């Protein structure tokens, strides 16, 4: 069966009335979560995992719901960025640079509609890329053995630090914390208790839902409690609400270039939408030599990060589905959702459970269409949600989080552990440690340990198996390059400073 036959089978799954309704609910919830400052796709997806599990949703429906929430959050983040100058999440920071100036110029409606269109174009381009490249990567990844998978996961961890901008060391430490947390519990091979400190509640390890809701939801509650103001007044979207043909054509080339950049960075493990939006924005700023008004209300400066955001979100599905390696923090949460359903992501998933894979891919097309149709006419409703005060938002998040954790195992220990993890996560956030790196380390830690043990069993304990194939050598080369990248950046900045000092 070829790719288009499988895609048709996936549309059969995604277009069933039940899954269509689920996708509609997911896109609406995701947009609302995304536009609320401080929340974001990780929180939105994390809160819905225990609810989906408790409702007994089948795996393909649960994945469609989570993917719709993910894309909806990427759409919703632009609303608070444009109208409030407050990014709903880290990846929307670049949107504020030109979106808010446009709103202050009385072009809020045009800015919102052009950003929605850009998100749609980016999502559509990337979903087409998923259809083309995911099966190819899956067929190639069948050649991966335990050694290749272990080295690939080392590469994913190293990518986090290499692409972390100005804090690679903190990102690396955060990833190591996640790796340590994945070791808690009974060793599946020897039966030895590891790092449980005599607690029976930790014998089965730290549950994924407890960790993700503690790290993100509880720590977010503590951050929101710090804010004493009742919300900044959003700029009202007046006048023309739709961009015209001239404005659409002026950003078309930007959409195409930024969509390609977003998809390319999205499929890299650990890169994420934040890096994609920054790279796309800076690339377009360099290319715009004529009539450059970037930072003052340039439509190209608004279209570039929004296109890259959505493209990166869809692109991050590729490594998750084909290699079992999350492409972003949110897909790490989705990867954990798959494990709750006893589904092992990887190349064999395309062969053994095509309904799940292709149903999810087809739902990306459906969700993008729903979002563009929903976001333009309902924009005035969404802007009113920005007025929700924190005194109402914080208790709602706390209640949903507590119910979600308690519903999994019905133990008070999980609630206490979630609170403890949340307090630790809050402290780490104040120290500027990226929590998504902890989550990625936790997800990859168990898989790394399993594959390392399998590889060493095959080789009778010889570490040479980790360097025995062309694939492992290629990945090790990439690892060395990624380790060298932060040092190269530091050297380059110092060289620039010296050159500037010499010319002064």
Short mmCIF file of C-alpha atoms in Angstrom, two decimals:
data_model
loop_
_atom_site.label_atom_id
_atom_site.label_comp_id
_atom_site.label_asym_id
_atom_site.label_seq_id
_atom_site.Cartn_x
_atom_site.Cartn_y
_atom_site.Cartn_z
CA UNK A 1 0.00 0.00 0.00
CA UNK A 2 1.50 3.37 -1.00
CA UNK A 3 1.61 6.60 0.98
CA UNK A 4 -1.56 8.09 -0.49
CA UNK A 5 -3.53 4.93 0.20
CA UNK A 6 -2.41 5.06 3.81
CA UNK A 7 -3.28 8.76 3.95
CA UNK A 8 -6.76 7.98 2.62
CA UNK A 9 -7.08 5.37 5.36
CA UNK A 10 -5.98 8.03 7.87
CA UNK A 11 -8.65 10.46 6.64
CA UNK A 12 -11.18 7.68 7.19
CA UNK A 13 -10.14 7.70 10.84
CA UNK A 14 -9.82 11.49 11.24
CA UNK A 15 -13.13 12.30 9.50
CA UNK A 16 -15.27 9.99 11.60
CA UNK A 17 -17.89 12.11 13.45
CA UNK A 18 -16.46 11.23 16.87
CA UNK A 19 -12.89 12.17 15.92
CA UNK A 20 -14.04 15.32 14.10
CA UNK A 21 -15.83 16.48 17.24
CA UNK A 22 -12.74 15.61 19.30
CA UNK A 23 -10.51 17.64 16.96
CA UNK A 24 -12.92 20.59 17.13
CA UNK A 25 -12.87 20.51 20.94
CA UNK A 26 -9.08 20.22 20.91
CA UNK A 27 -8.55 23.19 18.59
CA UNK A 28 -10.91 25.36 20.66
CA UNK A 29 -9.29 24.38 23.97
CA UNK A 30 -5.82 24.80 22.51
CA UNK A 31 -6.56 28.30 21.19
CA UNK A 32 -7.89 29.40 24.58
CA UNK A 33 -4.94 27.89 26.47
CA UNK A 34 -2.48 29.40 23.99
CA UNK A 35 -3.80 32.94 24.26
CA UNK A 36 -3.66 32.98 28.08
CA UNK A 37 -0.27 34.46 29.03
CA UNK A 38 2.01 32.02 30.82
CA UNK A 39 0.31 28.84 29.74
CA UNK A 40 1.18 27.16 26.44
CA UNK A 41 1.09 23.87 24.55
CA UNK A 42 2.94 21.80 27.16
CA UNK A 43 0.48 22.79 29.88
CA UNK A 44 -2.52 22.34 27.58
CA UNK A 45 -1.50 18.88 26.40
CA UNK A 46 -0.36 17.80 29.89
CA UNK A 47 -3.69 18.74 31.49
CA UNK A 48 -5.67 16.78 28.91
CA UNK A 49 -3.67 13.53 29.06
CA UNK A 50 -5.16 12.23 32.34
CA UNK A 51 -8.62 13.41 31.25
CA UNK A 52 -8.34 11.54 27.93
CA UNK A 53 -7.06 8.47 29.74
CA UNK A 54 -9.82 8.61 32.39
CA UNK A 55 -12.50 9.00 29.69
CA UNK A 56 -11.24 5.82 28.05
CA UNK A 57 -10.59 7.47 24.68
CA UNK A 58 -9.05 5.06 22.15
CA UNK A 59 -5.40 5.83 21.36
CA UNK A 60 -6.03 7.34 17.91
CA UNK A 61 -8.72 9.65 19.32
CA UNK A 62 -6.53 10.68 22.26
CA UNK A 63 -3.66 11.52 19.91
CA UNK A 64 -5.96 13.52 17.62
CA UNK A 65 -7.16 15.48 20.67
CA UNK A 66 -3.62 16.22 21.89
CA UNK A 67 -2.36 17.17 18.42
CA UNK A 68 -5.32 19.54 17.96
CA UNK A 69 -4.57 21.17 21.31
CA UNK A 70 -0.91 21.52 20.32
CA UNK A 71 -1.70 23.28 17.04
CA UNK A 72 -4.41 25.37 18.69
CA UNK A 73 -1.92 26.65 21.26
CA UNK A 74 0.46 27.70 18.49
CA UNK A 75 -2.40 29.67 16.89
CA UNK A 76 -3.61 31.14 20.19
CA UNK A 77 -0.22 32.39 21.34
CA UNK A 78 -0.25 35.12 18.72
CA UNK A 79 -3.40 36.79 20.12
CA UNK A 80 -1.92 37.94 23.44
CA UNK A 81 1.36 38.76 21.69
CA UNK A 82 -0.36 41.14 19.27
CA UNK A 83 -2.99 42.69 21.55
CA UNK A 84 -1.17 42.70 24.90
CA UNK A 85 2.51 42.56 23.93
CA UNK A 86 2.68 39.53 26.25
CA UNK A 87 3.67 36.26 24.54
CA UNK A 88 1.47 33.35 25.49
CA UNK A 89 4.56 31.11 25.29
CA UNK A 90 8.27 31.33 24.49
CA UNK A 91 7.82 30.66 20.77
CA UNK A 92 5.52 33.71 20.47
CA UNK A 93 8.13 36.18 21.72
CA UNK A 94 9.19 37.08 18.17
CA UNK A 95 5.55 37.75 17.24
CA UNK A 96 5.41 40.66 19.69
CA UNK A 97 8.20 42.54 17.89
CA UNK A 98 6.02 43.53 14.94
CA UNK A 99 2.56 42.34 16.00
CA UNK A 100 2.12 44.79 18.88
CA UNK A 101 3.35 47.82 16.91
CA UNK A 102 0.83 46.94 14.19
CA UNK A 103 -1.95 46.78 16.79
CA UNK A 104 -0.95 50.19 18.17
CA UNK A 105 -1.15 51.58 14.64
CA UNK A 106 -4.82 50.55 14.49
CA UNK A 107 -4.13 47.44 12.40
CA UNK A 108 -4.90 44.82 15.05
CA UNK A 109 -7.48 43.09 12.85
CA UNK A 110 -5.08 42.90 9.90
CA UNK A 111 -2.29 41.63 12.17
CA UNK A 112 -4.50 38.92 13.66
CA UNK A 113 -5.80 37.74 10.29
CA UNK A 114 -2.38 37.74 8.56
CA UNK A 115 -0.87 35.85 11.50
CA UNK A 116 -3.69 33.28 11.39
CA UNK A 117 -3.14 32.84 7.65
CA UNK A 118 0.61 32.49 8.17
CA UNK A 119 0.05 29.83 10.83
CA UNK A 120 -2.24 27.99 8.42
CA UNK A 121 0.32 28.10 5.59
CA UNK A 122 3.10 26.91 7.91
CA UNK A 123 0.99 24.08 9.29
CA UNK A 124 -0.15 23.01 5.83
CA UNK A 125 3.40 23.01 4.41
CA UNK A 126 4.75 21.04 7.34
CA UNK A 127 1.93 18.50 7.28
CA UNK A 128 2.66 17.85 3.61
CA UNK A 129 6.29 17.42 4.65
CA UNK A 130 5.25 14.89 7.29
CA UNK A 131 3.35 12.90 4.64
CA UNK A 132 6.41 12.86 2.36
CA UNK A 133 9.30 12.44 4.78
CA UNK A 134 7.89 10.45 7.72
CA UNK A 135 7.42 7.19 5.74
CA UNK A 136 10.89 7.60 4.18
CA UNK A 137 12.51 8.12 7.57
CA UNK A 138 10.53 5.24 9.05
CA UNK A 139 11.67 2.86 6.31
CA UNK A 140 15.26 3.98 6.86
CA UNK A 141 14.96 3.72 10.65
CA UNK A 142 14.00 0.03 10.41
CA UNK A 143 17.76 -0.56 10.05
CA UNK A 144 18.31 0.87 13.53
CA UNK A 145 19.36 -1.60 16.20
CA UNK A 146 19.70 -0.98 19.98
CA UNK A 147 23.15 0.61 19.54
CA UNK A 148 21.91 3.02 16.86
CA UNK A 149 18.91 3.99 18.99
CA UNK A 150 21.09 4.65 22.04
CA UNK A 151 23.47 6.88 20.07
CA UNK A 152 20.51 8.68 18.48
CA UNK A 153 19.09 9.48 21.92
CA UNK A 154 22.47 10.77 23.07
CA UNK A 155 22.32 13.04 20.02
CA UNK A 156 18.84 14.26 21.05
CA UNK A 157 20.11 15.16 24.54
CA UNK A 158 23.17 16.93 23.12
CA UNK A 159 20.94 18.83 20.66
CA UNK A 160 19.12 20.41 23.61
CA UNK A 161 22.32 22.02 24.88
CA UNK A 162 23.70 22.83 21.43
CA UNK A 163 20.58 24.75 20.43
CA UNK A 164 19.89 26.37 23.78
CA UNK A 165 21.16 29.82 22.86
CA UNK A 166 22.98 31.49 25.75
CA UNK A 167 22.43 28.81 28.42
CA UNK A 168 23.73 25.48 27.08
CA UNK A 169 25.19 24.43 30.45
CA UNK A 170 21.90 24.93 32.30
CA UNK A 171 20.06 23.02 29.59
CA UNK A 172 22.54 20.14 29.86
CA UNK A 173 22.16 20.06 33.66
CA UNK A 174 18.36 20.07 33.32
CA UNK A 175 18.52 17.15 30.87
CA UNK A 176 20.74 15.24 33.32
CA UNK A 177 18.18 15.85 36.08
CA UNK A 178 15.56 14.28 33.80
CA UNK A 179 17.86 11.31 33.14
CA UNK A 180 18.32 10.84 36.90
CA UNK A 181 14.57 10.96 37.57
CA UNK A 182 14.02 8.25 34.95
CA UNK A 183 16.19 5.90 37.04
CA UNK A 184 13.95 6.09 40.11
CA UNK A 185 12.11 2.83 40.90
CA UNK A 186 12.74 -0.89 40.62
CA UNK A 187 15.41 -1.96 38.14
CA UNK A 188 13.54 -4.14 35.65
CA UNK A 189 16.55 -6.45 35.19
CA UNK A 190 17.84 -7.03 38.72
CA UNK A 191 14.82 -6.06 40.83
CA UNK A 192 16.97 -3.65 42.88
CA UNK A 193 15.29 -0.56 44.33
CA UNK A 194 16.96 2.57 42.95
CA UNK A 195 16.72 6.00 44.61
CA UNK A 196 13.41 5.20 46.33
CA UNK A 197 14.72 6.15 49.81
CA UNK A 198 12.57 3.43 51.36
CA UNK A 199 9.33 4.83 49.94
CA UNK A 200 6.89 2.31 48.47
CA UNK A 201 5.26 5.11 46.51
CA UNK A 202 8.43 5.46 44.43
CA UNK A 203 8.86 1.72 43.85
CA UNK A 204 7.16 1.96 40.45
CA UNK A 205 9.14 5.07 39.58
CA UNK A 206 7.90 8.62 39.06
CA UNK A 207 4.75 8.52 36.96
CA UNK A 208 4.86 10.55 33.78
CA UNK A 209 1.62 12.44 34.48
CA UNK A 210 2.81 13.36 37.99
CA UNK A 211 6.10 14.73 36.64
CA UNK A 212 4.70 16.72 33.74
CA UNK A 213 1.82 18.28 35.71
CA UNK A 214 4.10 19.05 38.64
CA UNK A 215 6.83 20.60 36.50
CA UNK A 216 4.56 22.70 34.33
CA UNK A 217 1.12 23.19 35.90
CA UNK A 218 2.06 23.50 39.58
CA UNK A 219 5.11 25.65 38.87
CA UNK A 220 2.94 27.80 36.58
CA UNK A 221 0.42 28.26 39.40
CA UNK A 222 3.21 29.53 41.65
CA UNK A 223 4.42 31.91 38.92
CA UNK A 224 0.88 33.24 38.39
CA UNK A 225 0.49 33.82 42.15
CA UNK A 226 3.47 36.18 41.97
CA UNK A 227 1.54 38.49 39.67
CA UNK A 228 -0.56 40.88 41.68
CA UNK A 229 -2.02 42.88 38.80
CA UNK A 230 -5.39 41.94 37.29
CA UNK A 231 -4.35 41.89 33.68
CA UNK A 232 -3.33 44.49 31.18
CA UNK A 233 -6.03 45.93 28.97
CA UNK A 234 -5.81 44.48 25.48
CA UNK A 235 -5.87 46.69 22.41
CA UNK A 236 -9.28 46.44 20.81
CA UNK A 237 -9.40 44.94 17.34
CA UNK A 238 -11.20 47.62 15.30
CA UNK A 239 -11.64 48.44 11.65
CA UNK A 240 -10.69 46.04 8.90
CA UNK A 241 -10.45 42.47 10.22
CA UNK A 242 -9.10 40.79 7.06
CA UNK A 243 -5.91 41.45 5.16
CA UNK A 244 -6.26 42.36 1.49
CA UNK A 245 -4.71 40.70 -1.56
CA UNK A 246 -1.73 43.09 -1.67
CA UNK A 247 -0.86 42.41 1.97
CA UNK A 248 -1.22 38.67 1.44
CA UNK A 249 1.09 38.70 -1.58
CA UNK A 250 3.65 40.83 0.28
CA UNK A 251 4.19 38.03 2.83
CA UNK A 252 3.82 35.05 0.48
CA UNK A 253 7.56 34.58 -0.08
CA UNK A 254 8.12 35.00 3.67
CA UNK A 255 5.52 32.31 4.36
CA UNK A 256 7.18 29.84 2.01
CA UNK A 257 10.71 30.44 3.30
CA UNK A 258 9.70 30.44 6.97
CA UNK A 259 7.57 27.32 6.53
CA UNK A 260 10.60 25.47 5.16
CA UNK A 261 12.80 26.76 8.00
CA UNK A 262 10.21 25.81 10.64
CA UNK A 263 9.73 22.31 9.28
CA UNK A 264 13.48 21.73 8.94
CA UNK A 265 14.15 22.78 12.53
CA UNK A 266 11.02 21.02 13.80
CA UNK A 267 12.27 17.58 12.77
CA UNK A 268 15.51 18.08 14.73
CA UNK A 269 15.25 16.53 18.21
CA UNK A 270 14.96 19.21 20.86
CA UNK A 271 14.96 22.24 18.55
CA UNK A 272 11.33 23.28 18.98
CA UNK A 273 9.23 26.23 17.84
CA UNK A 274 11.13 28.83 19.87
CA UNK A 275 14.33 28.33 17.88
CA UNK A 276 12.38 28.06 14.60
CA UNK A 277 10.56 31.37 15.12
CA UNK A 278 13.79 33.19 16.04
CA UNK A 279 15.73 31.80 13.07
CA UNK A 280 12.88 32.58 10.64
CA UNK A 281 12.52 36.15 11.94
CA UNK A 282 16.24 36.94 11.80
CA UNK A 283 16.54 35.37 8.33
CA UNK A 284 13.72 37.51 6.95
CA UNK A 285 15.14 40.60 8.62
CA UNK A 286 18.47 40.06 6.83
CA UNK A 287 16.72 39.51 3.49
CA UNK A 288 14.50 42.59 3.81
CA UNK A 289 17.00 45.19 2.65
CA UNK A 290 14.37 47.51 1.13
CA UNK A 291 11.59 49.15 3.15
CA UNK A 292 12.82 47.38 6.27
CA UNK A 293 10.51 48.27 9.15
CA UNK A 294 11.16 45.20 11.26
CA UNK A 295 10.39 45.98 14.89
CA UNK A 296 8.11 48.87 13.90
CA UNK A 297 5.17 46.95 12.43
CA UNK A 298 6.35 45.04 9.37
CA UNK A 299 3.93 42.36 8.15
CA UNK A 300 6.87 40.17 7.12
CA UNK A 301 8.21 40.32 10.66
CA UNK A 302 4.82 39.08 11.89
CA UNK A 303 4.35 36.41 9.25
CA UNK A 304 7.81 34.82 9.61
CA UNK A 305 7.64 33.63 13.25
CA UNK A 306 3.99 32.60 13.01
CA UNK A 307 4.62 30.48 9.91
CA UNK A 308 7.69 28.90 11.50
CA UNK A 309 5.83 28.19 14.78
CA UNK A 310 3.13 26.10 13.16
CA UNK A 311 5.53 24.43 10.74
CA UNK A 312 7.82 23.44 13.60
CA UNK A 313 4.89 22.07 15.64
CA UNK A 314 3.85 19.76 12.80
CA UNK A 315 7.44 18.92 11.89
CA UNK A 316 8.21 17.80 15.44
CA UNK A 317 5.78 14.91 14.89
CA UNK A 318 8.25 13.31 12.45
CA UNK A 319 10.98 12.22 14.91
CA UNK A 320 8.35 11.32 17.51
CA UNK A 321 6.50 8.93 15.21
CA UNK A 322 9.42 7.52 13.22
CA UNK A 323 12.22 7.32 15.79
CA UNK A 324 10.48 7.56 19.14
CA UNK A 325 12.50 10.72 19.86
CA UNK A 326 10.50 13.88 20.72
CA UNK A 327 11.15 16.88 18.52
CA UNK A 328 9.94 19.36 21.16
CA UNK A 329 8.79 19.56 24.76
CA UNK A 330 5.16 19.15 23.72
CA UNK A 331 5.82 16.05 21.61
CA UNK A 332 7.69 14.67 24.62
CA UNK A 333 4.40 14.93 26.52
CA UNK A 334 2.59 13.25 23.62
CA UNK A 335 5.24 10.52 23.61
CA UNK A 336 4.44 9.92 27.25
CA UNK A 337 0.75 9.67 26.33
CA UNK A 338 1.60 6.88 23.88
CA UNK A 339 3.36 4.95 26.65
CA UNK A 340 0.20 5.19 28.79
CA UNK A 341 -1.55 3.29 26.00
CA UNK A 342 1.33 0.75 25.80
CA UNK A 343 2.22 1.97 22.30
CA UNK A 344 5.89 2.06 21.37
CA UNK A 345 6.59 4.80 18.80
CA UNK A 346 9.15 4.08 16.12
CA UNK A 347 9.43 2.81 12.56
CA UNK A 348 7.43 -0.36 13.28
CA UNK A 349 4.47 1.79 14.34
CA UNK A 350 3.89 2.60 10.65
CA UNK A 351 3.68 -1.12 9.87
CA UNK A 352 1.89 -2.47 12.92
CA UNK A 353 -0.59 0.33 13.72
CA UNK A 354 -1.09 2.45 10.60
CA UNK A 355 -4.53 3.64 11.74
CA UNK A 356 -2.96 5.50 14.66
CA UNK A 357 -0.12 7.06 12.66
CA UNK A 358 -2.03 8.05 9.55
CA UNK A 359 -5.11 9.06 11.53
CA UNK A 360 -2.90 11.50 13.43
CA UNK A 361 -1.25 12.83 10.25
CA UNK A 362 -4.64 13.30 8.54
CA UNK A 363 -5.95 15.07 11.64
CA UNK A 364 -3.20 17.69 11.25
CA UNK A 365 -4.80 18.74 7.94
CA UNK A 366 -8.24 18.77 9.56
CA UNK A 367 -7.08 20.74 12.61
CA UNK A 368 -5.34 23.40 10.50
CA UNK A 369 -8.51 23.96 8.46
CA UNK A 370 -10.63 24.14 11.62
CA UNK A 371 -8.25 26.66 13.17
CA UNK A 372 -8.16 29.06 10.21
CA UNK A 373 -11.98 28.91 9.93
CA UNK A 374 -12.39 29.39 13.69
CA UNK A 375 -9.78 32.05 14.40
CA UNK A 376 -10.93 34.79 12.04
CA UNK A 377 -14.66 35.11 12.89
CA UNK A 378 -14.25 34.33 16.61
CA UNK A 379 -11.37 36.72 17.25
CA UNK A 380 -13.49 39.18 19.25
CA UNK A 381 -14.63 36.35 21.54
CA UNK A 382 -11.07 35.17 22.07
CA UNK A 383 -9.89 38.69 22.95
CA UNK A 384 -12.50 38.90 25.73
CA UNK A 385 -10.98 35.76 27.30
CA UNK A 386 -7.76 37.77 27.81
CA UNK A 387 -9.62 39.66 30.56
CA UNK A 388 -9.87 36.53 32.76
CA UNK A 389 -8.33 37.52 36.13
CA UNK A 390 -5.65 35.40 37.72
CA UNK A 391 -7.77 34.84 40.85
CA UNK A 392 -10.15 32.80 38.66
CA UNK A 393 -7.49 31.19 36.45
CA UNK A 394 -5.23 29.83 39.22
CA UNK A 395 -7.89 27.80 41.12
CA UNK A 396 -9.18 26.35 37.83
CA UNK A 397 -5.70 25.11 36.87
CA UNK A 398 -5.15 23.73 40.40
CA UNK A 399 -8.43 21.79 40.39
CA UNK A 400 -7.93 20.31 36.91
CA UNK A 401 -4.33 19.37 37.75
CA UNK A 402 -5.24 17.66 41.02
CA UNK A 403 -8.12 15.72 39.48
CA UNK A 404 -5.91 14.65 36.57
CA UNK A 405 -3.16 13.26 38.81
CA UNK A 406 -5.52 11.58 41.28
CA UNK A 407 -7.50 9.94 38.47
CA UNK A 408 -4.50 7.90 37.28
CA UNK A 409 -3.76 5.82 40.41
CA UNK A 410 -6.09 7.32 43.05
CA UNK A 411 -3.30 7.78 45.61
CA UNK A 412 -2.58 10.79 47.80
CA UNK A 413 1.15 10.11 47.44
CA UNK A 414 1.00 11.17 43.78
CA UNK A 415 -0.56 14.49 44.81
CA UNK A 416 2.16 15.17 47.38
CA UNK A 417 4.86 14.17 44.92
CA UNK A 418 3.35 16.43 42.25
CA UNK A 419 3.41 19.38 44.65
CA UNK A 420 7.02 18.67 45.61
CA UNK A 421 8.05 18.43 41.96
CA UNK A 422 6.13 21.64 41.25
CA UNK A 423 7.96 23.57 43.98
CA UNK A 424 11.30 22.24 42.70
CA UNK A 425 10.26 23.18 39.14
CA UNK A 426 9.35 26.69 40.30
CA UNK A 427 12.79 27.13 41.89
CA UNK A 428 14.48 25.86 38.73
CA UNK A 429 12.40 28.30 36.63
CA UNK A 430 13.52 31.19 38.84
CA UNK A 431 17.11 30.05 38.26
CA UNK A 432 16.44 30.05 34.48
CA UNK A 433 16.68 26.28 33.96
CA UNK A 434 14.52 25.05 31.04
CA UNK A 435 11.93 22.60 32.38
CA UNK A 436 11.29 21.11 28.94
CA UNK A 437 14.85 19.75 29.00
CA UNK A 438 14.05 17.87 32.23
CA UNK A 439 11.00 16.34 30.59
CA UNK A 440 12.93 15.32 27.47
CA UNK A 441 15.66 13.76 29.62
CA UNK A 442 13.06 11.84 31.61
CA UNK A 443 11.35 10.52 28.48
CA UNK A 444 14.60 9.50 26.80
CA UNK A 445 16.25 8.15 29.95
CA UNK A 446 14.29 4.90 30.13
CA UNK A 447 14.64 4.29 26.40
CA UNK A 448 18.38 4.98 26.52
CA UNK A 449 18.87 2.51 29.37
CA UNK A 450 16.86 -0.24 27.64
CA UNK A 451 18.68 0.12 24.33
CA UNK A 452 22.12 0.34 25.96
CA UNK A 453 21.47 -2.88 27.87
CA UNK A 454 20.22 -4.65 24.76
CA UNK A 455 23.26 -3.50 22.78
CA UNK A 456 25.67 -4.67 25.48
CA UNK A 457 23.83 -8.00 25.72
CA UNK A 458 24.31 -8.53 22.00
CA UNK A 459 28.03 -7.67 22.20
CA UNK A 460 28.68 -9.51 25.50
CA UNK A 461 29.52 -6.25 27.23
CA UNK A 462 31.78 -4.80 24.51
CA UNK A 463 31.32 -1.01 24.17
CA UNK A 464 32.66 -1.22 20.63
CA UNK A 465 29.14 -2.03 19.40
CA UNK A 466 28.31 1.66 19.90
CA UNK A 467 30.81 2.49 17.13
CA UNK A 468 30.36 -0.57 14.92
CA UNK A 469 28.07 0.68 12.13
CA UNK A 470 28.12 3.58 9.64
CA UNK A 471 24.93 4.94 11.22
CA UNK A 472 26.49 5.17 14.68
CA UNK A 473 29.62 6.83 13.25
CA UNK A 474 27.46 9.37 11.43
CA UNK A 475 25.46 10.18 14.56
CA UNK A 476 28.62 10.41 16.72
CA UNK A 477 29.98 12.93 14.20
CA UNK A 478 26.83 15.01 14.62
CA UNK A 479 27.16 14.74 18.41
CA UNK A 480 30.70 16.13 18.30
CA UNK A 481 29.50 18.96 16.02
CA UNK A 482 26.67 19.85 18.41
CA UNK A 483 29.01 19.83 21.42
CA UNK A 484 31.38 22.15 19.56
CA UNK A 485 28.58 24.56 18.54
CA UNK A 486 28.27 26.44 21.89
CA UNK A 487 32.06 26.86 22.06
CA UNK A 488 32.07 28.18 18.49
CA UNK A 489 29.34 30.69 19.37
CA UNK A 490 31.32 31.90 22.38
CA UNK A 491 34.50 32.24 20.33
CA UNK A 492 32.65 34.13 17.60
CA UNK A 493 31.09 36.59 20.06
CA UNK A 494 34.48 37.27 21.64
CA UNK A 495 36.03 37.79 18.22
CA UNK A 496 33.30 40.29 17.31
CA UNK A 497 33.82 42.18 20.57
CA UNK A 498 37.55 42.35 19.98
CA UNK A 499 36.99 43.60 16.43
CA UNK A 500 34.56 46.24 17.65
CA UNK A 501 37.01 47.32 20.38
CA UNK A 502 39.85 47.54 17.84
CA UNK A 503 37.75 49.70 15.49
CA UNK A 504 36.55 51.99 18.28
#
